Amino acid sequence: MNARIPILKLRNCLLVSIQWEIDDQTALQFQEDLLNKIHETGANGVVIDLTSVDVIDSFIAKVLGDVISMSKLMGAKVVLTGIQPAVAITLIELGIHLEDVATALDLEKGLETLQRELEE
């Protein structure tokens, strides 16, 4: 599947909802697309919703961790939402620690969390 992951702009934030299991090429394309979108829009916040992602492999987990770090380097705070138990277990088992990343149970709470983060 070579579909691109949609990235929506809402005020000063970007919203990403990953709706399917992604392959390595899609993950790399997403990384590039998100960083370009942050640069183009000047967004200072990103919400990445993983509600539909049931499993994650080591490469996708690494790309996700990299995307979060790269977004921060570009001045955008990131909130992850909807992390499934299996995904959380995989991330930790692979050594991808996201201590500095805010999380929320769903997209609505994620947007609230991001707004609080941006007000600090």
PDB file of C-alpha atoms in Angstrom:
ATOM      1  CA  MET A   1       0.000   0.000   0.000  1.00  0.00           C
ATOM      2  CA  ASN A   2       1.483   3.327  -1.021  1.00  0.00           C
ATOM      3  CA  ALA A   3      -1.211   5.568   0.412  1.00  0.00           C
ATOM      4  CA  ARG A   4      -0.131   8.722   2.201  1.00  0.00           C
ATOM      5  CA  ILE A   5      -1.197   9.381   5.747  1.00  0.00           C
ATOM      6  CA  PRO A   6      -3.359  12.529   5.806  1.00  0.00           C
ATOM      7  CA  ILE A   7      -2.076  15.448   7.872  1.00  0.00           C
ATOM      8  CA  LEU A   8      -4.730  18.019   8.769  1.00  0.00           C
ATOM      9  CA  LYS A   9      -4.109  21.541  10.023  1.00  0.00           C
ATOM     10  CA  LEU A  10      -6.277  22.875  12.848  1.00  0.00           C
ATOM     11  CA  ARG A  11      -5.313  26.384  13.973  1.00  0.00           C
ATOM     12  CA  ASN A  12      -1.644  26.153  14.967  1.00  0.00           C
ATOM     13  CA  CYS A  13      -1.615  22.353  15.193  1.00  0.00           C
ATOM     14  CA  LEU A  14      -1.410  19.358  12.904  1.00  0.00           C
ATOM     15  CA  LEU A  15      -3.635  16.304  13.344  1.00  0.00           C
ATOM     16  CA  VAL A  16      -2.596  12.880  12.138  1.00  0.00           C
ATOM     17  CA  SER A  17      -4.808   9.826  12.424  1.00  0.00           C
ATOM     18  CA  ILE A  18      -3.156   6.619  11.282  1.00  0.00           C
ATOM     19  CA  GLN A  19      -6.068   4.451  10.143  1.00  0.00           C
ATOM     20  CA  TRP A  20      -4.276   1.309   8.975  1.00  0.00           C
ATOM     21  CA  GLU A  21      -1.191  -0.786   9.618  1.00  0.00           C
ATOM     22  CA  ILE A  22       1.572   0.998   7.752  1.00  0.00           C
ATOM     23  CA  ASP A  23       4.489  -0.475   5.848  1.00  0.00           C
ATOM     24  CA  ASP A  24       8.077   0.769   5.974  1.00  0.00           C
ATOM     25  CA  GLN A  25       7.812   2.959   2.858  1.00  0.00           C
ATOM     26  CA  THR A  26       4.605   4.620   4.080  1.00  0.00           C
ATOM     27  CA  ALA A  27       6.246   5.291   7.453  1.00  0.00           C
ATOM     28  CA  LEU A  28       9.230   6.990   5.820  1.00  0.00           C
ATOM     29  CA  GLN A  29       6.943   9.018   3.549  1.00  0.00           C
ATOM     30  CA  PHE A  30       4.899  10.057   6.605  1.00  0.00           C
ATOM     31  CA  GLN A  31       8.074  11.188   8.383  1.00  0.00           C
ATOM     32  CA  GLU A  32       9.032  13.391   5.448  1.00  0.00           C
ATOM     33  CA  ASP A  33       5.478  14.691   4.925  1.00  0.00           C
ATOM     34  CA  LEU A  34       5.003  15.622   8.593  1.00  0.00           C
ATOM     35  CA  LEU A  35       8.313  17.456   8.870  1.00  0.00           C
ATOM     36  CA  ASN A  36       7.605  19.362   5.647  1.00  0.00           C
ATOM     37  CA  LYS A  37       4.114  20.253   6.888  1.00  0.00           C
ATOM     38  CA  ILE A  38       5.515  21.560  10.205  1.00  0.00           C
ATOM     39  CA  HIS A  39       7.979  23.674   8.235  1.00  0.00           C
ATOM     40  CA  GLU A  40       5.360  24.962   5.754  1.00  0.00           C
ATOM     41  CA  THR A  41       2.669  25.813   8.301  1.00  0.00           C
ATOM     42  CA  GLY A  42       4.766  26.823  11.297  1.00  0.00           C
ATOM     43  CA  ALA A  43       2.650  24.492  13.415  1.00  0.00           C
ATOM     44  CA  ASN A  44       3.781  24.341  17.033  1.00  0.00           C
ATOM     45  CA  GLY A  45       1.867  21.203  17.974  1.00  0.00           C
ATOM     46  CA  VAL A  46       1.143  17.755  16.545  1.00  0.00           C
ATOM     47  CA  VAL A  47      -1.366  15.127  17.660  1.00  0.00           C
ATOM     48  CA  ILE A  48      -0.677  11.634  16.320  1.00  0.00           C
ATOM     49  CA  ASP A  49      -3.650   9.306  16.835  1.00  0.00           C
ATOM     50  CA  LEU A  50      -2.772   5.601  16.887  1.00  0.00           C
ATOM     51  CA  THR A  51      -6.216   4.279  17.861  1.00  0.00           C
ATOM     52  CA  SER A  52      -6.497   2.066  14.752  1.00  0.00           C
ATOM     53  CA  VAL A  53      -2.983   0.632  15.060  1.00  0.00           C
ATOM     54  CA  ASP A  54      -3.098  -2.766  16.786  1.00  0.00           C
ATOM     55  CA  VAL A  55       0.492  -3.884  16.226  1.00  0.00           C
ATOM     56  CA  ILE A  56       3.756  -2.153  15.439  1.00  0.00           C
ATOM     57  CA  ASP A  57       7.051  -3.617  14.264  1.00  0.00           C
ATOM     58  CA  SER A  58      10.543  -2.505  15.211  1.00  0.00           C
ATOM     59  CA  PHE A  59      11.114  -0.337  12.126  1.00  0.00           C
ATOM     60  CA  ILE A  60       7.783   1.495  12.424  1.00  0.00           C
ATOM     61  CA  ALA A  61       8.403   1.982  16.154  1.00  0.00           C
ATOM     62  CA  LYS A  62      11.821   3.504  15.424  1.00  0.00           C
ATOM     63  CA  VAL A  63      10.373   5.811  12.757  1.00  0.00           C
ATOM     64  CA  LEU A  64       7.650   6.921  15.182  1.00  0.00           C
ATOM     65  CA  GLY A  65      10.238   7.709  17.847  1.00  0.00           C
ATOM     66  CA  ASP A  66      12.330   9.561  15.263  1.00  0.00           C
ATOM     67  CA  VAL A  67       9.325  11.553  14.008  1.00  0.00           C
ATOM     68  CA  ILE A  68       8.610  12.708  17.560  1.00  0.00           C
ATOM     69  CA  SER A  69      12.231  13.745  18.155  1.00  0.00           C
ATOM     70  CA  MET A  70      12.465  15.502  14.792  1.00  0.00           C
ATOM     71  CA  SER A  71       9.184  17.344  15.373  1.00  0.00           C
ATOM     72  CA  LYS A  72      10.500  18.592  18.713  1.00  0.00           C
ATOM     73  CA  LEU A  73      13.697  19.799  17.037  1.00  0.00           C
ATOM     74  CA  MET A  74      11.494  21.828  14.693  1.00  0.00           C
ATOM     75  CA  GLY A  75       9.665  23.406  17.648  1.00  0.00           C
ATOM     76  CA  ALA A  76       6.486  21.336  17.633  1.00  0.00           C
ATOM     77  CA  LYS A  77       5.208  19.590  20.753  1.00  0.00           C
ATOM     78  CA  VAL A  78       3.802  16.127  20.131  1.00  0.00           C
ATOM     79  CA  VAL A  79       0.949  14.276  21.820  1.00  0.00           C
ATOM     80  CA  LEU A  80       0.298  10.593  21.080  1.00  0.00           C
ATOM     81  CA  THR A  81      -3.268   9.365  21.454  1.00  0.00           C
ATOM     82  CA  GLY A  82      -5.027   6.031  21.398  1.00  0.00           C
ATOM     83  CA  ILE A  83      -2.032   3.802  22.054  1.00  0.00           C
ATOM     84  CA  GLN A  84      -3.200   0.191  22.187  1.00  0.00           C
ATOM     85  CA  PRO A  85      -1.736  -2.109  24.888  1.00  0.00           C
ATOM     86  CA  ALA A  86       0.224  -4.232  22.382  1.00  0.00           C
ATOM     87  CA  VAL A  87       1.762  -1.104  20.835  1.00  0.00           C
ATOM     88  CA  ALA A  88       2.782   0.227  24.258  1.00  0.00           C
ATOM     89  CA  ILE A  89       4.394  -3.095  25.130  1.00  0.00           C
ATOM     90  CA  THR A  90       6.261  -3.238  21.815  1.00  0.00           C
ATOM     91  CA  LEU A  91       7.581   0.323  22.124  1.00  0.00           C
ATOM     92  CA  ILE A  92       8.993  -0.357  25.592  1.00  0.00           C
ATOM     93  CA  GLU A  93      10.382  -3.779  24.661  1.00  0.00           C
ATOM     94  CA  LEU A  94      12.199  -2.199  21.714  1.00  0.00           C
ATOM     95  CA  GLY A  95      13.741   0.426  23.975  1.00  0.00           C
ATOM     96  CA  ILE A  96      11.814   3.327  22.468  1.00  0.00           C
ATOM     97  CA  HIS A  97      11.158   5.421  25.547  1.00  0.00           C
ATOM     98  CA  LEU A  98       8.843   8.356  25.143  1.00  0.00           C
ATOM     99  CA  GLU A  99       9.101   9.806  28.651  1.00  0.00           C
ATOM    100  CA  ASP A 100       8.928  13.401  27.441  1.00  0.00           C
ATOM    101  CA  VAL A 101       5.967  12.769  25.143  1.00  0.00           C
ATOM    102  CA  ALA A 102       2.484  13.606  26.367  1.00  0.00           C
ATOM    103  CA  THR A 103      -0.138  10.924  25.772  1.00  0.00           C
ATOM    104  CA  ALA A 104      -3.916  10.765  25.940  1.00  0.00           C
ATOM    105  CA  LEU A 105      -6.537   8.054  25.617  1.00  0.00           C
ATOM    106  CA  ASP A 106      -8.316   9.593  22.631  1.00  0.00           C
ATOM    107  CA  LEU A 107      -8.106  12.393  20.088  1.00  0.00           C
ATOM    108  CA  GLU A 108     -10.333  14.789  22.036  1.00  0.00           C
ATOM    109  CA  LYS A 109      -8.244  14.453  25.196  1.00  0.00           C
ATOM    110  CA  GLY A 110      -5.114  14.678  23.057  1.00  0.00           C
ATOM    111  CA  LEU A 111      -6.159  18.060  21.680  1.00  0.00           C
ATOM    112  CA  GLU A 112      -6.896  19.290  25.212  1.00  0.00           C
ATOM    113  CA  THR A 113      -3.499  18.030  26.395  1.00  0.00           C
ATOM    114  CA  LEU A 114      -1.729  19.708  23.484  1.00  0.00           C
ATOM    115  CA  GLN A 115      -3.429  23.038  24.168  1.00  0.00           C
ATOM    116  CA  ARG A 116      -2.308  22.841  27.816  1.00  0.00           C
ATOM    117  CA  GLU A 117       1.250  21.971  26.717  1.00  0.00           C
ATOM    118  CA  LEU A 118       1.339  24.937  24.345  1.00  0.00           C
ATOM    119  CA  GLU A 119       0.133  27.337  27.049  1.00  0.00           C
ATOM    120  CA  GLU A 120       3.061  26.476  29.349  1.00  0.00           C
TER     121      GLU A 120
END
